[in-house]
Amino acid sequence: MPFPGSGLPQFNTYERPTSCSHSNTCIRRISIPRFPVYSRAIWGMRGSCIPMVQRFLCGIVGIALQSYLGGVCIAAMLSAIFPSFHRMKNTLPLSANITTQQFVGWVVFNLLSVPFLCARLERRNIVRVFVALNTYSFFTLFGIMIWAVRRAGGGGPLLSRGPLPNNDIGWGICKAVTTVIGSIAVGLMSQPDFTRFARTPGAQVMGQWTSILLFGTLMPLFGRITASANQAIYGQPVWNPTEIALQWLADDYSAKTRASSFFVSLGLMACQLVVNTFENGFSTGMDLAGLAPKYLNIRRGALLALVVACGSCPWQLITNASVFLNVVSSYTIIIGPILGIQICDYFVLRRRRLQLSGLYDAVPHAPYWYAHGFNWRAIFAWIVTWAPQLPGFINAINPSVHVPFGAAKLFDLSFLFGGATGFLIYLGINMVFPPGNLGQMDEADVFNIFTEQEAERLGMKACAQSSAMEVP
């Protein structure tokens, strides 16, 4: 959907790679395996379950939403191939918020996701496949925009309408920032899970900055122009590209239109498949593997997450564009404070120094045991930060619930408020009640994961291969 404020895409794209760079730095510089392990230093050996559960819940919602959108793409593909499927009678009631065609597509998409979720992340071939799918998706979305502009004879009326009041523009930009950050919230927290595969520390940073700045600016622009052009074509700003492909079939079911609709829907489905596998499926699987390592690995966790997401009836969450945006924005209530606490802990309090051996030491008096395995400082800062945002979130989901104006607008600032407030509260608590493990590092490379040059730069002794300990 088009948002007010022409500088919005650029504003968001600078925030997103900055958050990614934080997660990348702490993981690649000191070689922490995954987000669940890194969380132990901040939340405690037992308290690390808190951010893992939160990311798991966000991941479940993400899997559910993306699987539904992918199912709609599959339904459009089947409608383009089979005339009988296109004419299939809807046997579901209107209150179900899903048609029979969409339900069939949703089932097929979930089945198609299974082999991708079973793939091994460390294999480069799967990465190449996903890069090819993403490239195809980009040109698909670019082609939709070109078609819309050509059909409408321009960018449409929404790009040339009169200026909005300054107050509306300001809050509109804040709402848009929250929505965009919410759409990639799980991905921001999942950076440690994937950047650990980088060939050298920091090798991924330049690629992330350039790709996010470039595509993070282009894609919102494509969507804004397409929605505005659709206002001139259909009389309403159609914001879902899959609906455009379905509208083509409804207007003209010729062979040419069917082919166009199929390949466009295929490109859109590829995008949903990549996002649902990499950003949602694998990261959620890692959380479950961290919560129950005795019974689950990453692949089993990802498949279990898919099963749980199937029971959430995601079509009820996307009844219209406003509900969809509010659901996506809700991620930032939880993720914003966690990111703020992480940045404060690693860069300010610990000054990028962690004791790796302590991350695997779950006994009293261990470096990251804190109080019975919980770091109450992080827990307190997190709760105090997200609790004031709940009234605004409830009002956004159900406008009949009246809340004060300030509480409603605080939800529009959820990521900015949550990140900054979590950072400051956590910093203040640690200055008054500092833990005893700040700035500690191992004297030697006990896991034999650094080269001699890296160990020297970190101020530790290199360890011979024969005396290396095995990472749990």
Short mmCIF file of C-alpha atoms in Angstrom, two decimals:
data_model
loop_
_atom_site.label_atom_id
_atom_site.label_comp_id
_atom_site.label_asym_id
_atom_site.label_seq_id
_atom_site.Cartn_x
_atom_site.Cartn_y
_atom_site.Cartn_z
CA MET A 1 0.00 0.00 0.00
CA PRO A 2 1.23 3.54 -0.64
CA PHE A 3 2.24 5.45 2.46
CA PRO A 4 2.59 9.20 2.85
CA GLY A 5 6.07 10.59 2.94
CA SER A 6 8.36 10.39 -0.05
CA GLY A 7 11.45 9.78 2.06
CA LEU A 8 10.05 6.73 3.82
CA PRO A 9 11.81 3.99 1.83
CA GLN A 10 15.19 5.62 2.31
CA PHE A 11 14.55 6.11 6.04
CA ASN A 12 13.63 2.47 6.53
CA THR A 13 16.48 1.10 4.48
CA TYR A 14 19.03 2.82 6.69
CA GLU A 15 17.46 1.36 9.83
CA ARG A 16 17.31 -2.20 8.55
CA PRO A 17 20.96 -2.78 7.57
CA THR A 18 22.04 -1.05 10.79
CA SER A 19 20.11 -3.61 12.85
CA CYS A 20 21.47 -6.40 10.66
CA SER A 21 25.03 -5.14 11.12
CA HIS A 22 24.69 -5.31 14.91
CA SER A 23 23.68 -8.96 14.83
CA ASN A 24 26.34 -9.76 12.25
CA THR A 25 29.15 -8.08 14.16
CA CYS A 26 28.62 -9.88 17.44
CA ILE A 27 28.31 -13.26 15.74
CA ARG A 28 31.13 -13.11 13.20
CA ARG A 29 33.66 -11.27 15.36
CA ILE A 30 33.57 -13.80 18.21
CA SER A 31 32.13 -16.79 16.32
CA ILE A 32 28.98 -17.48 18.35
CA PRO A 33 27.10 -20.28 16.56
CA ARG A 34 23.47 -19.11 16.70
CA PHE A 35 21.03 -16.61 18.18
CA PRO A 36 19.88 -19.05 20.93
CA VAL A 37 23.49 -19.35 22.16
CA TYR A 38 24.14 -15.61 21.98
CA SER A 39 21.00 -14.95 24.05
CA ARG A 40 22.53 -16.78 27.02
CA ALA A 41 24.99 -13.95 27.61
CA ILE A 42 22.20 -11.39 27.88
CA TRP A 43 19.26 -13.25 29.41
CA GLY A 44 21.02 -16.00 31.35
CA MET A 45 21.35 -19.71 30.70
CA ARG A 46 17.69 -20.33 31.52
CA GLY A 47 16.42 -16.87 30.68
CA SER A 48 17.56 -17.31 27.07
CA CYS A 49 14.34 -19.25 26.57
CA ILE A 50 12.43 -15.94 26.73
CA PRO A 51 13.72 -14.41 23.46
CA MET A 52 13.69 -17.83 21.82
CA VAL A 53 10.01 -18.31 22.66
CA GLN A 54 9.20 -14.79 21.47
CA ARG A 55 11.00 -15.32 18.18
CA PHE A 56 9.32 -18.72 17.84
CA LEU A 57 5.87 -17.14 18.24
CA CYS A 58 6.71 -14.39 15.74
CA GLY A 59 8.06 -17.05 13.40
CA ILE A 60 4.85 -19.08 13.66
CA VAL A 61 2.79 -16.04 12.68
CA GLY A 62 5.23 -15.35 9.85
CA ILE A 63 5.03 -18.92 8.55
CA ALA A 64 1.24 -18.80 8.71
CA LEU A 65 0.96 -15.50 6.83
CA GLN A 66 3.51 -16.40 4.16
CA SER A 67 2.01 -19.85 3.63
CA TYR A 68 -1.40 -18.30 3.05
CA LEU A 69 -0.03 -15.76 0.58
CA GLY A 70 1.92 -18.53 -1.13
CA GLY A 71 -1.26 -20.60 -1.28
CA VAL A 72 -3.06 -17.77 -3.06
CA CYS A 73 -0.22 -17.74 -5.61
CA ILE A 74 -0.59 -21.49 -6.11
CA ALA A 75 -4.34 -21.04 -6.57
CA ALA A 76 -3.70 -18.43 -9.26
CA MET A 77 -1.26 -20.77 -11.01
CA LEU A 78 -3.76 -23.64 -10.97
CA SER A 79 -6.51 -21.32 -12.22
CA ALA A 80 -4.31 -20.34 -15.14
CA ILE A 81 -3.53 -23.98 -16.02
CA PHE A 82 -6.89 -25.69 -15.46
CA PRO A 83 -10.14 -24.05 -16.60
CA SER A 84 -12.09 -26.41 -14.35
CA PHE A 85 -10.16 -25.17 -11.32
CA HIS A 86 -10.77 -21.58 -12.38
CA ARG A 87 -14.52 -22.26 -12.48
CA MET A 88 -14.52 -24.30 -9.26
CA LYS A 89 -17.48 -23.47 -7.06
CA ASN A 90 -16.68 -22.08 -3.64
CA THR A 91 -18.10 -24.45 -1.02
CA LEU A 92 -16.90 -22.48 2.01
CA PRO A 93 -19.05 -19.82 3.72
CA LEU A 94 -18.23 -16.14 3.37
CA SER A 95 -17.37 -15.97 7.07
CA ALA A 96 -14.46 -18.37 6.48
CA ASN A 97 -12.50 -15.56 4.75
CA ILE A 98 -11.04 -18.11 2.34
CA THR A 99 -12.32 -19.78 -0.82
CA THR A 100 -12.08 -23.42 -1.80
CA GLN A 101 -9.50 -22.55 -4.47
CA GLN A 102 -7.34 -20.69 -1.98
CA PHE A 103 -7.58 -23.52 0.55
CA VAL A 104 -6.39 -26.03 -2.06
CA GLY A 105 -3.53 -23.71 -2.99
CA TRP A 106 -2.61 -23.31 0.68
CA VAL A 107 -2.39 -27.09 1.17
CA VAL A 108 -0.25 -27.49 -1.97
CA PHE A 109 2.10 -24.68 -0.90
CA ASN A 110 2.65 -26.24 2.53
CA LEU A 111 3.44 -29.59 0.94
CA LEU A 112 5.84 -27.88 -1.45
CA SER A 113 7.61 -26.23 1.50
CA VAL A 114 8.51 -29.55 3.15
CA PRO A 115 11.49 -30.54 0.95
CA PHE A 116 12.93 -27.01 1.19
CA LEU A 117 12.67 -27.07 4.99
CA CYS A 118 14.55 -30.37 4.98
CA ALA A 119 17.49 -28.88 3.07
CA ARG A 120 20.87 -28.41 4.75
CA LEU A 121 21.79 -24.77 5.26
CA GLU A 122 25.51 -25.40 4.99
CA ARG A 123 25.21 -26.57 1.40
CA ARG A 124 25.85 -23.82 -1.12
CA ASN A 125 23.55 -25.35 -3.72
CA ILE A 126 20.40 -24.50 -1.75
CA VAL A 127 21.59 -20.90 -1.47
CA ARG A 128 22.05 -20.69 -5.24
CA VAL A 129 18.53 -22.01 -5.76
CA PHE A 130 17.08 -19.35 -3.46
CA VAL A 131 19.10 -16.60 -5.16
CA ALA A 132 17.68 -17.68 -8.53
CA LEU A 133 14.13 -17.69 -7.13
CA ASN A 134 14.56 -14.23 -5.63
CA THR A 135 15.91 -12.87 -8.90
CA TYR A 136 12.90 -14.24 -10.74
CA SER A 137 10.60 -12.65 -8.14
CA PHE A 138 12.23 -9.25 -8.56
CA PHE A 139 11.68 -9.16 -12.31
CA THR A 140 8.12 -10.38 -11.77
CA LEU A 141 7.29 -7.45 -9.50
CA PHE A 142 9.07 -5.05 -11.83
CA GLY A 143 7.02 -6.37 -14.74
CA ILE A 144 3.75 -5.91 -12.82
CA MET A 145 4.64 -2.28 -12.18
CA ILE A 146 5.47 -1.66 -15.84
CA TRP A 147 2.16 -3.23 -16.90
CA ALA A 148 0.17 -1.13 -14.42
CA VAL A 149 1.83 2.14 -15.44
CA ARG A 150 1.36 1.42 -19.14
CA ARG A 151 -2.27 0.35 -18.69
CA ALA A 152 -3.10 3.40 -16.55
CA GLY A 153 -1.21 5.78 -18.81
CA GLY A 154 0.88 7.03 -15.91
CA GLY A 155 1.49 6.65 -12.21
CA GLY A 156 -2.12 7.11 -11.20
CA PRO A 157 -3.96 9.67 -9.06
CA LEU A 158 -2.44 8.73 -5.70
CA LEU A 159 0.96 10.07 -6.72
CA SER A 160 -0.40 13.49 -7.61
CA ARG A 161 -3.02 14.09 -4.93
CA GLY A 162 -2.83 17.18 -2.76
CA PRO A 163 -0.60 17.39 0.30
CA LEU A 164 -1.81 15.89 3.56
CA PRO A 165 -1.83 17.79 6.87
CA ASN A 166 1.57 17.75 8.53
CA ASN A 167 0.19 15.82 11.49
CA ASP A 168 -1.14 13.05 9.23
CA ILE A 169 2.14 12.85 7.34
CA GLY A 170 4.17 12.53 10.53
CA TRP A 171 2.08 9.77 12.06
CA GLY A 172 1.75 8.07 8.69
CA ILE A 173 5.53 7.84 8.38
CA CYS A 174 5.81 6.49 11.93
CA LYS A 175 3.19 3.86 11.18
CA ALA A 176 4.94 2.92 7.96
CA VAL A 177 8.30 2.57 9.73
CA THR A 178 6.71 0.22 12.27
CA THR A 179 5.07 -1.82 9.52
CA VAL A 180 8.20 -2.19 7.39
CA ILE A 181 10.39 -3.11 10.36
CA GLY A 182 7.71 -5.51 11.58
CA SER A 183 7.68 -7.27 8.22
CA ILE A 184 11.37 -8.19 8.65
CA ALA A 185 11.44 -8.41 12.45
CA VAL A 186 12.10 -12.14 12.49
CA GLY A 187 14.79 -11.68 9.85
CA LEU A 188 16.57 -9.04 11.94
CA MET A 189 16.81 -11.42 14.87
CA SER A 190 17.78 -14.31 12.60
CA GLN A 191 20.96 -12.70 11.28
CA PRO A 192 23.24 -14.69 13.64
CA ASP A 193 21.77 -17.94 12.35
CA PHE A 194 22.89 -17.29 8.78
CA THR A 195 25.86 -14.94 8.88
CA ARG A 196 27.84 -17.60 10.74
CA PHE A 197 28.22 -19.24 7.32
CA ALA A 198 30.13 -16.24 5.94
CA ARG A 199 33.59 -17.13 4.66
CA THR A 200 35.29 -14.39 6.71
CA PRO A 201 34.14 -12.10 9.53
CA GLY A 202 32.31 -9.16 8.02
CA ALA A 203 32.14 -10.65 4.52
CA GLN A 204 28.35 -10.31 4.50
CA VAL A 205 28.12 -6.68 5.62
CA MET A 206 28.72 -4.98 2.27
CA GLY A 207 26.26 -7.27 0.51
CA GLN A 208 23.58 -6.58 3.07
CA TRP A 209 24.03 -2.83 3.00
CA THR A 210 23.97 -2.61 -0.79
CA SER A 211 21.12 -5.08 -1.28
CA ILE A 212 18.91 -3.65 1.46
CA LEU A 213 19.54 -0.05 0.46
CA LEU A 214 18.88 -0.83 -3.20
CA PHE A 215 15.95 -3.22 -3.03
CA GLY A 216 14.59 -1.70 0.17
CA THR A 217 14.15 1.53 -1.78
CA LEU A 218 12.98 0.05 -5.08
CA MET A 219 10.37 -2.41 -3.82
CA PRO A 220 8.31 0.10 -1.77
CA LEU A 221 8.49 2.41 -4.77
CA PHE A 222 7.24 -0.37 -7.08
CA GLY A 223 4.36 -1.10 -4.72
CA ARG A 224 3.40 2.54 -4.37
CA ILE A 225 3.38 3.17 -8.12
CA THR A 226 1.49 -0.06 -8.86
CA ALA A 227 -1.20 0.61 -6.25
CA SER A 228 -1.66 4.15 -7.53
CA ALA A 229 -1.91 2.96 -11.14
CA ASN A 230 -4.46 0.32 -10.11
CA GLN A 231 -6.57 3.10 -8.65
CA ALA A 232 -6.90 4.47 -12.16
CA ILE A 233 -7.44 1.01 -13.71
CA TYR A 234 -9.83 -0.67 -11.27
CA GLY A 235 -11.09 2.23 -9.18
CA GLN A 236 -9.28 1.01 -6.07
CA PRO A 237 -5.61 0.72 -5.08
CA VAL A 238 -5.10 -3.04 -5.43
CA TRP A 239 -2.10 -3.69 -3.17
CA ASN A 240 -1.78 -7.47 -3.41
CA PRO A 241 0.06 -8.45 -6.63
CA THR A 242 -1.59 -11.89 -6.63
CA GLU A 243 -5.00 -10.23 -6.83
CA ILE A 244 -3.79 -8.46 -9.96
CA ALA A 245 -2.95 -11.80 -11.60
CA LEU A 246 -6.36 -13.18 -10.62
CA GLN A 247 -8.06 -10.07 -11.97
CA TRP A 248 -6.37 -10.66 -15.32
CA LEU A 249 -7.98 -14.10 -15.49
CA ALA A 250 -11.36 -12.69 -14.51
CA ASP A 251 -11.19 -10.05 -17.25
CA ASP A 252 -9.82 -12.22 -20.05
CA TYR A 253 -9.27 -16.00 -19.89
CA SER A 254 -7.40 -16.21 -23.17
CA ALA A 255 -4.26 -18.31 -23.66
CA LYS A 256 -2.05 -15.23 -23.60
CA THR A 257 -3.54 -13.95 -20.35
CA ARG A 258 -3.38 -17.38 -18.74
CA ALA A 259 0.32 -17.68 -19.56
CA SER A 260 1.02 -14.21 -18.17
CA SER A 261 -0.92 -14.94 -15.00
CA PHE A 262 0.84 -18.27 -14.49
CA PHE A 263 4.39 -16.95 -14.78
CA VAL A 264 3.61 -13.91 -12.64
CA SER A 265 2.05 -16.12 -9.96
CA LEU A 266 5.04 -18.45 -10.17
CA GLY A 267 7.41 -15.57 -9.48
CA LEU A 268 5.31 -14.41 -6.54
CA MET A 269 5.10 -17.94 -5.15
CA ALA A 270 8.89 -18.28 -5.39
CA CYS A 271 9.27 -15.17 -3.27
CA GLN A 272 6.94 -16.52 -0.58
CA LEU A 273 8.73 -19.87 -0.62
CA VAL A 274 12.14 -18.29 -0.04
CA VAL A 275 10.89 -16.04 2.76
CA ASN A 276 8.97 -18.82 4.45
CA THR A 277 11.93 -21.19 4.30
CA PHE A 278 14.87 -18.97 5.16
CA GLU A 279 13.47 -16.19 7.31
CA ASN A 280 10.71 -18.06 9.11
CA GLY A 281 11.17 -21.82 8.85
CA PHE A 282 14.89 -22.23 9.56
CA SER A 283 15.04 -19.57 12.28
CA THR A 284 12.01 -21.02 14.05
CA GLY A 285 13.52 -24.48 13.76
CA MET A 286 16.70 -23.20 15.41
CA ASP A 287 14.68 -21.81 18.30
CA LEU A 288 12.94 -25.13 18.85
CA ALA A 289 16.28 -26.93 18.60
CA GLY A 290 17.62 -24.57 21.25
CA LEU A 291 14.61 -25.14 23.51
CA ALA A 292 14.64 -28.94 23.17
CA PRO A 293 18.03 -29.99 21.75
CA LYS A 294 17.62 -33.54 23.02
CA TYR A 295 14.61 -34.19 20.81
CA LEU A 296 14.76 -31.67 17.95
CA ASN A 297 17.27 -30.53 15.38
CA ILE A 298 16.83 -27.61 12.99
CA ARG A 299 14.95 -29.56 10.32
CA ARG A 300 12.62 -31.27 12.78
CA GLY A 301 11.96 -27.94 14.46
CA ALA A 302 11.16 -26.26 11.13
CA LEU A 303 8.73 -29.01 10.17
CA LEU A 304 7.07 -28.87 13.59
CA ALA A 305 6.73 -25.10 13.25
CA LEU A 306 5.03 -25.58 9.88
CA VAL A 307 2.54 -27.99 11.44
CA VAL A 308 1.78 -25.58 14.29
CA ALA A 309 1.37 -22.69 11.84
CA CYS A 310 -1.13 -24.69 9.80
CA GLY A 311 -3.44 -24.75 12.81
CA SER A 312 -3.53 -20.97 13.16
CA CYS A 313 -5.94 -20.33 10.24
CA PRO A 314 -3.85 -17.48 8.79
CA TRP A 315 -6.61 -16.31 6.44
CA GLN A 316 -8.39 -14.91 9.48
CA LEU A 317 -5.44 -12.56 10.01
CA ILE A 318 -5.61 -11.04 6.51
CA THR A 319 -9.25 -10.10 6.12
CA ASN A 320 -8.21 -6.70 4.72
CA ALA A 321 -5.15 -4.51 4.27
CA SER A 322 -5.55 -2.70 7.60
CA VAL A 323 -5.72 -5.91 9.60
CA PHE A 324 -2.72 -7.28 7.70
CA LEU A 325 -0.63 -4.19 8.47
CA ASN A 326 -1.60 -4.26 12.16
CA VAL A 327 -0.68 -7.93 12.48
CA VAL A 328 2.70 -7.32 10.84
CA SER A 329 3.29 -4.22 12.99
CA SER A 330 2.64 -6.21 16.17
CA TYR A 331 6.00 -7.95 15.77
CA THR A 332 7.82 -4.75 16.67
CA ILE A 333 6.30 -4.62 20.16
CA ILE A 334 8.32 -7.71 21.07
CA ILE A 335 11.32 -7.43 18.76
CA GLY A 336 12.11 -3.73 19.26
CA PRO A 337 12.97 -3.97 22.97
CA ILE A 338 14.97 -7.17 22.43
CA LEU A 339 17.11 -5.54 19.74
CA GLY A 340 17.62 -2.44 21.89
CA ILE A 341 18.75 -4.58 24.83
CA GLN A 342 21.10 -6.61 22.62
CA ILE A 343 22.76 -3.53 21.13
CA CYS A 344 23.24 -1.95 24.56
CA ASP A 345 24.63 -5.14 26.09
CA TYR A 346 27.14 -5.98 23.36
CA PHE A 347 28.40 -2.59 22.21
CA VAL A 348 28.07 -0.40 25.32
CA LEU A 349 28.25 -2.62 28.40
CA ARG A 350 30.53 -5.42 27.21
CA ARG A 351 32.38 -3.39 24.58
CA ARG A 352 32.24 -6.37 22.19
CA ARG A 353 33.88 -8.78 24.63
CA LEU A 354 32.27 -12.14 25.52
CA GLN A 355 33.54 -15.25 27.27
CA LEU A 356 32.70 -18.04 24.84
CA SER A 357 33.33 -20.88 27.26
CA GLY A 358 30.79 -19.37 29.66
CA LEU A 359 28.04 -19.71 27.06
CA TYR A 360 28.20 -23.48 27.52
CA ASP A 361 28.65 -23.52 31.30
CA ALA A 362 25.23 -24.03 32.92
CA VAL A 363 26.25 -24.30 36.58
CA PRO A 364 25.93 -21.85 39.48
CA HIS A 365 28.66 -19.19 39.61
CA ALA A 366 29.21 -19.56 35.84
CA PRO A 367 29.76 -16.26 33.98
CA TYR A 368 26.26 -16.13 32.51
CA TRP A 369 24.29 -17.93 35.19
CA TYR A 370 23.21 -14.69 36.93
CA ALA A 371 20.38 -15.37 39.44
CA HIS A 372 19.24 -18.99 39.12
CA GLY A 373 19.93 -18.85 35.39
CA PHE A 374 18.00 -15.61 34.72
CA ASN A 375 19.32 -12.09 34.15
CA TRP A 376 16.59 -10.07 35.82
CA ARG A 377 17.96 -6.83 34.36
CA ALA A 378 17.14 -7.84 30.78
CA ILE A 379 13.77 -9.30 31.76
CA PHE A 380 12.75 -6.16 33.65
CA ALA A 381 13.81 -3.82 30.83
CA TRP A 382 11.95 -5.92 28.27
CA ILE A 383 8.66 -6.08 30.21
CA VAL A 384 8.67 -2.40 31.14
CA THR A 385 9.25 -1.47 27.50
CA TRP A 386 6.58 -3.51 25.69
CA ALA A 387 3.80 -3.37 28.30
CA PRO A 388 2.83 0.31 27.65
CA GLN A 389 2.34 -0.49 23.95
CA LEU A 390 -0.36 -3.14 24.46
CA PRO A 391 -3.35 -0.72 24.68
CA GLY A 392 -2.46 0.84 21.33
CA PHE A 393 -2.05 -2.58 19.73
CA ILE A 394 -5.45 -3.72 21.04
CA ASN A 395 -7.05 -0.55 19.66
CA ALA A 396 -5.41 -1.09 16.27
CA ILE A 397 -6.78 -4.63 16.04
CA ASN A 398 -10.20 -3.73 17.48
CA PRO A 399 -11.03 -0.01 17.05
CA SER A 400 -14.16 -0.42 19.20
CA VAL A 401 -11.84 -0.62 22.23
CA HIS A 402 -11.20 3.02 23.10
CA VAL A 403 -7.84 4.00 24.56
CA PRO A 404 -6.23 7.41 25.18
CA PHE A 405 -4.84 9.19 22.14
CA GLY A 406 -1.28 8.90 23.39
CA ALA A 407 -1.59 5.15 23.94
CA ALA A 408 -2.93 4.67 20.42
CA LYS A 409 -0.12 6.66 18.84
CA LEU A 410 2.52 4.94 20.97
CA PHE A 411 1.81 1.78 19.00
CA ASP A 412 2.70 3.65 15.79
CA LEU A 413 6.11 4.31 17.37
CA SER A 414 6.53 0.77 18.67
CA PHE A 415 9.87 -0.06 17.06
CA LEU A 416 11.49 3.31 17.68
CA PHE A 417 10.05 3.55 21.20
CA GLY A 418 10.78 -0.07 22.05
CA GLY A 419 14.34 -0.06 20.76
CA ALA A 420 15.34 3.26 22.34
CA THR A 421 13.53 2.70 25.64
CA GLY A 422 14.79 -0.86 26.03
CA PHE A 423 18.33 0.38 25.36
CA LEU A 424 18.14 3.18 27.95
CA ILE A 425 16.37 1.19 30.68
CA TYR A 426 18.76 -1.73 30.34
CA LEU A 427 21.73 0.64 30.40
CA GLY A 428 20.45 2.40 33.51
CA ILE A 429 19.79 -0.82 35.42
CA ASN A 430 23.26 -2.17 34.64
CA MET A 431 24.90 1.07 35.73
CA VAL A 432 23.14 0.85 39.11
CA PHE A 433 23.34 -2.95 39.48
CA PRO A 434 26.25 -4.08 37.28
CA PRO A 435 26.77 -7.83 36.82
CA GLY A 436 30.18 -9.24 37.53
CA ASN A 437 30.93 -10.63 34.07
CA LEU A 438 31.07 -7.50 31.93
CA GLY A 439 33.99 -7.42 29.53
CA GLN A 440 35.31 -10.89 30.36
CA MET A 441 36.92 -13.02 27.66
CA ASP A 442 38.66 -16.37 27.59
CA GLU A 443 42.41 -16.16 28.02
CA ALA A 444 42.88 -18.77 25.29
CA ASP A 445 40.98 -19.98 22.25
CA VAL A 446 39.52 -22.99 24.04
CA PHE A 447 37.39 -24.05 21.06
CA ASN A 448 40.13 -23.60 18.43
CA ILE A 449 37.94 -21.48 16.17
CA PHE A 450 40.25 -18.50 15.56
CA THR A 451 43.34 -18.18 13.45
CA GLU A 452 46.50 -16.97 15.15
CA GLN A 453 45.94 -13.49 13.73
CA GLU A 454 42.32 -13.38 14.91
CA ALA A 455 43.22 -14.63 18.38
CA GLU A 456 45.97 -12.03 18.66
CA ARG A 457 43.58 -9.27 17.60
CA LEU A 458 41.09 -10.39 20.27
CA GLY A 459 43.78 -10.50 22.93
CA MET A 460 43.76 -14.26 23.57
CA LYS A 461 46.21 -17.08 23.12
CA ALA A 462 45.81 -19.36 20.10
CA CYS A 463 45.06 -22.98 20.92
CA ALA A 464 46.60 -25.98 19.17
CA GLN A 465 44.26 -28.28 17.29
CA SER A 466 45.12 -31.22 19.53
CA SER A 467 43.92 -29.45 22.67
CA ALA A 468 40.76 -27.97 21.21
CA MET A 469 37.48 -28.59 22.97
CA GLU A 470 34.44 -29.72 21.04
CA VAL A 471 31.66 -27.16 20.81
CA PRO A 472 28.42 -28.62 22.23
#
